PDB file of C-alpha atoms in Angstrom:
ATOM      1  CA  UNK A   1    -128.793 127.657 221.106  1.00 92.00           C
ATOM      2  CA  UNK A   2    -131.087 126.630 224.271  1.00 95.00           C
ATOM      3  CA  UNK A   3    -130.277 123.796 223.987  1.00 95.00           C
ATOM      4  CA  UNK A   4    -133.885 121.402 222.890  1.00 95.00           C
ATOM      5  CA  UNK A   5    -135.658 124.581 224.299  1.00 96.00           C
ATOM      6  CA  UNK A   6    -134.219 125.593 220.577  1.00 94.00           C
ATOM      7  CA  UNK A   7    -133.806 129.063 220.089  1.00 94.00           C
ATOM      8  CA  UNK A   8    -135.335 130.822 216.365  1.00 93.00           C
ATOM      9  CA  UNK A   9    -132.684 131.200 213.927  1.00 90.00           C
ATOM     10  CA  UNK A  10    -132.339 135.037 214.779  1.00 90.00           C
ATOM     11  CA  UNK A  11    -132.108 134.415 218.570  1.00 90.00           C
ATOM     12  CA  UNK A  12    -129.199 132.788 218.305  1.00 92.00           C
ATOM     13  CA  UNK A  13    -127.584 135.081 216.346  1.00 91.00           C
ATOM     14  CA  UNK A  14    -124.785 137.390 218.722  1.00 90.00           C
ATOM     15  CA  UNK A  15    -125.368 134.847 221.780  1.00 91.00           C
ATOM     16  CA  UNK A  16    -121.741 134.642 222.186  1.00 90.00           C
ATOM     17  CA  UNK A  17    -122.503 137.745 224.400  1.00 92.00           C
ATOM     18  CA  UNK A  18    -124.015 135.352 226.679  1.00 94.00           C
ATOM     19  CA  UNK A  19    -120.675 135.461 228.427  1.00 95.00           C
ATOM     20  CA  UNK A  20    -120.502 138.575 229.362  1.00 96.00           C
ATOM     21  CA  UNK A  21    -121.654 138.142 233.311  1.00 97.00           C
ATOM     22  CA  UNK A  22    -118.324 135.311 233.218  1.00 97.00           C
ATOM     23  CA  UNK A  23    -116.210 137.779 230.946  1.00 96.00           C
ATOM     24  CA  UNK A  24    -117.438 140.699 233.275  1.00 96.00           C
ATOM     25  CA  UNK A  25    -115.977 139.175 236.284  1.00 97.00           C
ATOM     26  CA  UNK A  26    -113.383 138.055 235.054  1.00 98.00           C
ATOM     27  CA  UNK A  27    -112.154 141.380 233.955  1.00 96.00           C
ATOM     28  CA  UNK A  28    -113.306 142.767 237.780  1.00 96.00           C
ATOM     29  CA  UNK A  29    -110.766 139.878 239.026  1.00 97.00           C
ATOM     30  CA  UNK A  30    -107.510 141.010 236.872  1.00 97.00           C
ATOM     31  CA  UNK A  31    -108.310 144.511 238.057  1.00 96.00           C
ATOM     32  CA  UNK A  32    -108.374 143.633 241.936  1.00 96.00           C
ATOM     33  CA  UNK A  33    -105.305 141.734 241.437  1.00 96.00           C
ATOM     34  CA  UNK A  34    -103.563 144.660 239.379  1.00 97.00           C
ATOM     35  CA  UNK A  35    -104.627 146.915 241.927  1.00 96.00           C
ATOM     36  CA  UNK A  36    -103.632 144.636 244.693  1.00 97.00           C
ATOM     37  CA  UNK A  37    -106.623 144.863 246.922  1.00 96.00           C
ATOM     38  CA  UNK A  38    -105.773 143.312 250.019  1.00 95.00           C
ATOM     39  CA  UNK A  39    -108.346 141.036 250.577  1.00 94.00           C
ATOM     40  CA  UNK A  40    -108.820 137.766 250.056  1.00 96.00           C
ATOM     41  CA  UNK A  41    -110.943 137.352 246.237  1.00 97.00           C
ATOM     42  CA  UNK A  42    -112.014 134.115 244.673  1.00 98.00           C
ATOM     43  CA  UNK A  43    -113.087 133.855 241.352  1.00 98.00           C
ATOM     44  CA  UNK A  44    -115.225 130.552 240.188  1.00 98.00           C
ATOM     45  CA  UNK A  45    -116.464 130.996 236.585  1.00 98.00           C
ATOM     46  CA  UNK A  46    -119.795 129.110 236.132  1.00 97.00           C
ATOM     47  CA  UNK A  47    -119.585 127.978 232.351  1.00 96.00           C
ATOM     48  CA  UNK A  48    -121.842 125.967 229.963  1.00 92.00           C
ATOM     49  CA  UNK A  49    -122.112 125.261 226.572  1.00 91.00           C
ATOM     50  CA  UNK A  50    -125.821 124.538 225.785  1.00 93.00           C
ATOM     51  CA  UNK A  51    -125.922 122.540 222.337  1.00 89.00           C
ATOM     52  CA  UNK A  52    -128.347 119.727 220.809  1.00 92.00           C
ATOM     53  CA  UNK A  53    -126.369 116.467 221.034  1.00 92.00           C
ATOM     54  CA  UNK A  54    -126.710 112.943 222.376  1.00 93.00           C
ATOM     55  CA  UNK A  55    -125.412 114.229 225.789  1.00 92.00           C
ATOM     56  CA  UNK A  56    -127.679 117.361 225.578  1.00 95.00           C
ATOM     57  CA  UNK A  57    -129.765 117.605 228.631  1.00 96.00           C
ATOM     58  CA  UNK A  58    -133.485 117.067 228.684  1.00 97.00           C
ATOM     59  CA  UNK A  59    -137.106 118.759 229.379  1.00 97.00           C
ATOM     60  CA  UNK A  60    -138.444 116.517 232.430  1.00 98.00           C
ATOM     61  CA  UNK A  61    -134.705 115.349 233.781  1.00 98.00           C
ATOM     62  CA  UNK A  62    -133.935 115.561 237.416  1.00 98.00           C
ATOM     63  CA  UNK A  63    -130.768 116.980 237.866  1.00 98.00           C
ATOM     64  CA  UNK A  64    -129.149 116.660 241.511  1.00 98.00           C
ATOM     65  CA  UNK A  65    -127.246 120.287 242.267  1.00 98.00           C
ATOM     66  CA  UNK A  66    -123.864 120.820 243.998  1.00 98.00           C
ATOM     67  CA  UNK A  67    -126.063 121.682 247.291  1.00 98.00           C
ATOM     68  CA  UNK A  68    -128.111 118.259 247.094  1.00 98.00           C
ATOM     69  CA  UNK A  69    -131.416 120.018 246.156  1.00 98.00           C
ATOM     70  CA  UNK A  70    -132.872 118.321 242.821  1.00 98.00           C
ATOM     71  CA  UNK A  71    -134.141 120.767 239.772  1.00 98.00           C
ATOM     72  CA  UNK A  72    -136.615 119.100 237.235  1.00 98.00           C
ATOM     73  CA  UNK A  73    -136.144 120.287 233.752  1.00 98.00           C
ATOM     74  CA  UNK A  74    -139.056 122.329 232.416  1.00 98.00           C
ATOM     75  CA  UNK A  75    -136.645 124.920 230.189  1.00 98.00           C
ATOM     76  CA  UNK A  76    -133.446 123.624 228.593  1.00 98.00           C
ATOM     77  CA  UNK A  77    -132.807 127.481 227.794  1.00 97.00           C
ATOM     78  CA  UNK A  78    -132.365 128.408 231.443  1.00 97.00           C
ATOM     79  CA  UNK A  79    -129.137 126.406 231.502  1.00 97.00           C
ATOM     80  CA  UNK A  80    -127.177 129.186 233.524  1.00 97.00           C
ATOM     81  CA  UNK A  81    -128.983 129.416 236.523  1.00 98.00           C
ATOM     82  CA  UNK A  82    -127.857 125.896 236.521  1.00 98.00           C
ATOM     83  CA  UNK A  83    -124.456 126.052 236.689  1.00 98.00           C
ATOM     84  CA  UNK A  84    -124.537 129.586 238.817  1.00 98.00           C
ATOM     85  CA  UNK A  85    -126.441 127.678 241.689  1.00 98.00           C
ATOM     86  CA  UNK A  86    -124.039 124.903 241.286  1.00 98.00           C
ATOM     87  CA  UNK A  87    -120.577 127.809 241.652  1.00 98.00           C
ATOM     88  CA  UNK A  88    -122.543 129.519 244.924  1.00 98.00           C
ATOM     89  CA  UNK A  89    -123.067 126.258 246.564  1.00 98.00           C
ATOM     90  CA  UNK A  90    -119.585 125.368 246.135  1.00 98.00           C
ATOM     91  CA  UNK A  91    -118.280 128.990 247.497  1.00 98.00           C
ATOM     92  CA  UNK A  92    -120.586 129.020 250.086  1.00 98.00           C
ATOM     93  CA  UNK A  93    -119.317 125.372 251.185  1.00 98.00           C
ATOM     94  CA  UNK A  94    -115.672 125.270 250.409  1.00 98.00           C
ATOM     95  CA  UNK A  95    -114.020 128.564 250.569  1.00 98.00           C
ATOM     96  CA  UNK A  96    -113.099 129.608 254.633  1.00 96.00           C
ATOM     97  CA  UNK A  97    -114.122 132.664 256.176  1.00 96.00           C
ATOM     98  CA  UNK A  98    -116.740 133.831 253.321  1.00 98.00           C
ATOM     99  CA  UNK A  99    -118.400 136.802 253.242  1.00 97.00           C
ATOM    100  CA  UNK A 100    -119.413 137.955 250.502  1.00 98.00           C
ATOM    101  CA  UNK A 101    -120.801 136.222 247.305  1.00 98.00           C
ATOM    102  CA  UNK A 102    -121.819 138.053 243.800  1.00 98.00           C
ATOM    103  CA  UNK A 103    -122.589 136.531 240.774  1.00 98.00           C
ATOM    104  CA  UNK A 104    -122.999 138.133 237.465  1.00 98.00           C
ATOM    105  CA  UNK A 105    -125.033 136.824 234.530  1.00 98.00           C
ATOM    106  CA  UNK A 106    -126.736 137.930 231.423  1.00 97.00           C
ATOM    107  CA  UNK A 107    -129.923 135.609 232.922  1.00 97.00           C
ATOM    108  CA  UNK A 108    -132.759 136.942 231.888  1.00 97.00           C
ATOM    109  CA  UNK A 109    -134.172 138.965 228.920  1.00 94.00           C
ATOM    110  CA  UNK A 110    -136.549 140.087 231.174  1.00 97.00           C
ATOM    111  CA  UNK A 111    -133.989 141.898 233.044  1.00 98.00           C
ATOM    112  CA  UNK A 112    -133.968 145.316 229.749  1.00 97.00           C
ATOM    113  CA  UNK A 113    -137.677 145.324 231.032  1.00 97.00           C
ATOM    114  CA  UNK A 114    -137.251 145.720 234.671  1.00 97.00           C
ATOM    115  CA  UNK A 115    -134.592 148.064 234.777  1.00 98.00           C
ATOM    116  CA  UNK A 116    -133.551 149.044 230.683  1.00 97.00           C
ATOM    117  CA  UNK A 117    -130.824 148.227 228.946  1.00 96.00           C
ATOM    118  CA  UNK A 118    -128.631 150.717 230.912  1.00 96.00           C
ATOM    119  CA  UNK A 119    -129.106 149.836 234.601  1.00 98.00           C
ATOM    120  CA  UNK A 120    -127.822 146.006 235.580  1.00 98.00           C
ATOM    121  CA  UNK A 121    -130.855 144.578 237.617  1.00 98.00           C
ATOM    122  CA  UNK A 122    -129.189 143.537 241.607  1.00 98.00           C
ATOM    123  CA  UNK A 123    -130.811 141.489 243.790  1.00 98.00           C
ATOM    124  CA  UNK A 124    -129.176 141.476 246.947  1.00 98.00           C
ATOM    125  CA  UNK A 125    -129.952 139.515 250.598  1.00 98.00           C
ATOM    126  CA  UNK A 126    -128.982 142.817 252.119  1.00 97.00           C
ATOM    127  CA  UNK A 127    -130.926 146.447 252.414  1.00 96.00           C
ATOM    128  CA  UNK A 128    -127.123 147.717 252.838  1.00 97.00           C
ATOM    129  CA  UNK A 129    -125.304 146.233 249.796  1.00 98.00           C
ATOM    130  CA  UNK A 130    -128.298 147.233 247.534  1.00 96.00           C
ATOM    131  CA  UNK A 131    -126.824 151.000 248.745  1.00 97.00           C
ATOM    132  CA  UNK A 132    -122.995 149.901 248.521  1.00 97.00           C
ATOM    133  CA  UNK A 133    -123.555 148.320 244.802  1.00 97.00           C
ATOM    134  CA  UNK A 134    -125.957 151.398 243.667  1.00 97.00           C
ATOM    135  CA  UNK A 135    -122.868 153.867 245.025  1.00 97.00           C
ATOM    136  CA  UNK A 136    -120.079 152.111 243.261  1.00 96.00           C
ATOM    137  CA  UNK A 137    -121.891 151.564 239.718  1.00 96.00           C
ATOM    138  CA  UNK A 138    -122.582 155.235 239.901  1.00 97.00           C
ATOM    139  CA  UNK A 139    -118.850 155.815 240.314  1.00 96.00           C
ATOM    140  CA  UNK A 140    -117.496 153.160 237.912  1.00 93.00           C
ATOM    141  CA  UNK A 141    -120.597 154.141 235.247  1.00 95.00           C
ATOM    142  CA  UNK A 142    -121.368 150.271 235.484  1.00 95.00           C
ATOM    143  CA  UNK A 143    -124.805 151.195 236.340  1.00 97.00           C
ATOM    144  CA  UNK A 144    -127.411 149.295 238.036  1.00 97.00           C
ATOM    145  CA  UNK A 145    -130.856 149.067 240.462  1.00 98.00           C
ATOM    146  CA  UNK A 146    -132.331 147.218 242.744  1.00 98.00           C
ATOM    147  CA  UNK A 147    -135.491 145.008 241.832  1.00 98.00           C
ATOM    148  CA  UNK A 148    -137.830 142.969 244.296  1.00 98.00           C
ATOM    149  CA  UNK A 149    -135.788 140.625 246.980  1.00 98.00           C
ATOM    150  CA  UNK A 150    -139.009 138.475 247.989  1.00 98.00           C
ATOM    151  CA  UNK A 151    -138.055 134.882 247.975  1.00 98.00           C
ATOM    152  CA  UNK A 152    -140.985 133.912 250.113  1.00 98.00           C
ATOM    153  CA  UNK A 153    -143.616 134.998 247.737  1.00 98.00           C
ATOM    154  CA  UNK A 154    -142.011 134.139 244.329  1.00 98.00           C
ATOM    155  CA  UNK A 155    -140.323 130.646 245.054  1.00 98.00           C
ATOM    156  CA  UNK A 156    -143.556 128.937 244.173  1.00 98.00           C
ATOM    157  CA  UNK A 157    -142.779 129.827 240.823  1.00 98.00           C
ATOM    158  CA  UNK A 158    -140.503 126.640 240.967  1.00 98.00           C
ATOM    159  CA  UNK A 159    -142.717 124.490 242.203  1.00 98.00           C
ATOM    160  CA  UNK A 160    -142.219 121.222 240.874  1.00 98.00           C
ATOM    161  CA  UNK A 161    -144.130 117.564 241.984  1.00 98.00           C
ATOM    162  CA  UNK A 162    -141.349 115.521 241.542  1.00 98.00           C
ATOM    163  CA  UNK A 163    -138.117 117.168 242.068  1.00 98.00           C
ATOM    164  CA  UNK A 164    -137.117 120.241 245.088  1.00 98.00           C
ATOM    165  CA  UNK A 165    -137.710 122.857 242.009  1.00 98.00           C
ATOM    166  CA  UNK A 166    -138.320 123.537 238.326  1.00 98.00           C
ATOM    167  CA  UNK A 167    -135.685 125.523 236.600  1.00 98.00           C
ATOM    168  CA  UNK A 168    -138.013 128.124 235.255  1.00 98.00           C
ATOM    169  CA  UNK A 169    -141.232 129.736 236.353  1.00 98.00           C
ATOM    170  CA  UNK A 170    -144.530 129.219 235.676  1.00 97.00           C
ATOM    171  CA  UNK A 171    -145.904 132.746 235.470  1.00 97.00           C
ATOM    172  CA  UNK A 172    -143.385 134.659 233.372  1.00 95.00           C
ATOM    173  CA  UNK A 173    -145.586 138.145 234.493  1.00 96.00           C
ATOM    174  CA  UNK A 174    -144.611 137.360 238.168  1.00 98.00           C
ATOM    175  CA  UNK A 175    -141.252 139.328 238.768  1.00 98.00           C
ATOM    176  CA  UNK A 176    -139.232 137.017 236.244  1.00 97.00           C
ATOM    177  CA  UNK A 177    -135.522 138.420 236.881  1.00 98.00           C
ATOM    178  CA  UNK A 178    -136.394 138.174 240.630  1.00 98.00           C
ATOM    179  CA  UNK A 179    -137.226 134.686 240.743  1.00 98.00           C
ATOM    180  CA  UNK A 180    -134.405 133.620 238.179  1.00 98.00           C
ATOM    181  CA  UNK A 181    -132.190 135.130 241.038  1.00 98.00           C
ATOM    182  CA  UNK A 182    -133.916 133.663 243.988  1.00 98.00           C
ATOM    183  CA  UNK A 183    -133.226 130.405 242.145  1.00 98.00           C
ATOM    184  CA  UNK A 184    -129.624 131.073 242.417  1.00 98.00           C
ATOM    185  CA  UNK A 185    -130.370 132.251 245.840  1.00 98.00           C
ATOM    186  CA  UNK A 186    -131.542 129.049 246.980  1.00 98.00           C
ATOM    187  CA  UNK A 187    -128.200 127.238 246.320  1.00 98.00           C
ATOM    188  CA  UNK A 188    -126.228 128.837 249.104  1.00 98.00           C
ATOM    189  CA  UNK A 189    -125.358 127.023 251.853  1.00 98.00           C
ATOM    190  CA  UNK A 190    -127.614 127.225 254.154  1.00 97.00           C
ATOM    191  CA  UNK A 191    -124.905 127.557 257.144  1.00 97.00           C
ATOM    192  CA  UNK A 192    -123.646 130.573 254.972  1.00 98.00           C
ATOM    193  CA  UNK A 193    -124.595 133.984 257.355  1.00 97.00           C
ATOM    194  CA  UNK A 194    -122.695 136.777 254.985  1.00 98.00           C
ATOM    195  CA  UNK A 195    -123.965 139.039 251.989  1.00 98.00           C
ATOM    196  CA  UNK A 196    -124.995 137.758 248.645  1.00 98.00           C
ATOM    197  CA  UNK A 197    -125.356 139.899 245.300  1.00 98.00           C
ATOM    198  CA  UNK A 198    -126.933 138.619 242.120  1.00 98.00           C
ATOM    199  CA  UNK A 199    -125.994 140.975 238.916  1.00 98.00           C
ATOM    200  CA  UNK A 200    -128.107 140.510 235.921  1.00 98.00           C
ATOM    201  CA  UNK A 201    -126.812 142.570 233.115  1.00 98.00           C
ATOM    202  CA  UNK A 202    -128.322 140.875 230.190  1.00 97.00           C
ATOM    203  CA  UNK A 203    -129.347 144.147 228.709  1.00 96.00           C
ATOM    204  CA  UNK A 204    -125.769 146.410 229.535  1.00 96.00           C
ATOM    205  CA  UNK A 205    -123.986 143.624 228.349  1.00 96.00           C
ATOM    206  CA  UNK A 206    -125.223 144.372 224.624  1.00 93.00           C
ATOM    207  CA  UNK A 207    -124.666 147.801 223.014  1.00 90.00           C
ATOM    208  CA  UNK A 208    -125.343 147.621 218.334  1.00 87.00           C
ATOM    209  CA  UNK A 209    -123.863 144.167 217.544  1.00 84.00           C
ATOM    210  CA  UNK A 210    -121.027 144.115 220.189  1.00 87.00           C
ATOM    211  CA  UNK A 211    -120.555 143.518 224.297  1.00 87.00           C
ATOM    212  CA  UNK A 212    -119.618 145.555 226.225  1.00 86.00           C
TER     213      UNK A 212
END
């Protein structure tokens, strides 16, 4: 719904798509364990059901993340960078011998006008996995691009007076999708040393009325 950032009546309408990064991996984890890849995979499904209620939260709260940095509330409807930020700090933390994180969301409706509703938008910590993730959506036909990895220009976007960050830009004409992922970004440990991909697929996860 967005939560008191209330969507219009016809923006909520098909949102239960809104799943699809969660439903996406989820699918890519029963595969690896079907195909019995031998490596060690962890799956941590960031969830959140964004509703008006007396426990709904609220446009100027300070939330305190799983990584200790506080967000102040400027956009209830950006409610999944929230709890992605949250499931990277806790991988990045908890699980041994990391090296790899991706997360997968449908994030940002800005992401169909980056890179179309076809191509996934990545945003990756790594000139290398940009290459690796390019190659193997071309061979699954899951495909995606690359868009702008500059956290030290767009974090400003965040800047908030009171609190470490705001959960949503200012400038929505400033590299949008890039900054929603930087958000995520800026929740891994920052002892963590290995790769990090950020999938938004907001646009392939939609094709008529149905997900894909």
């Amino acid at each position: 719904t967005g939560g008191l950032s209330l969507k219009p009546r016809d923006g909520m309408c098909g949102m239960k798509v809104d799943m699809g990064g969660a439903a996406g991996l989820l699918g890519g984890f029963f595969a690896a364990v079907d195909m019995r890849v031998q490596k060690k995979v962890t799956l941590i499904l960031c969830l959140a059901e964004n509703a008006i209620g007396p426990d709904a939260f609220r446009h100027d709260d300070i939330l305190t993340m799983y990584s200790g940095k506080t967000v102040e509330i400027n956009n209830t409807d950006a409610e999944g960078r929230l709890v992605l930020g949250d499931g990277v700090a806790h991988a990045t933390k908890n699980i041994p011998k990391l090296d790899l994180v991706v997360d997968m969301a449908t994030l940002t409706g800005a992401q169909s006008v980056a890179t179309g509703k076809k191509h996934a938008a990545i945003l990756c910590n790594q000139a290398e996995l940009e290459t690796r993730v390019g190659q193997a959506g071309m061979h699954s036909g899951d495909l995606c691009y690359p868009i702008l990895y500059a956290p030290e220009l767009l974090l400003d976007e965040f800047k908030s007076e009171v609190a470490d960050m705001k959960n949503s830009v200012k400038d929505r004409g400033n590299a949008q999708t890039s900054c929603a992922g930087h958000f995520i970004e800026a929740h891994l440990h920052p002892d963590y040393q290995g790769g990090w991909i950020h999938v938004d697929m907001a646009g392939p996860a939609v094709h008529g009325e149905r997900s894909t």
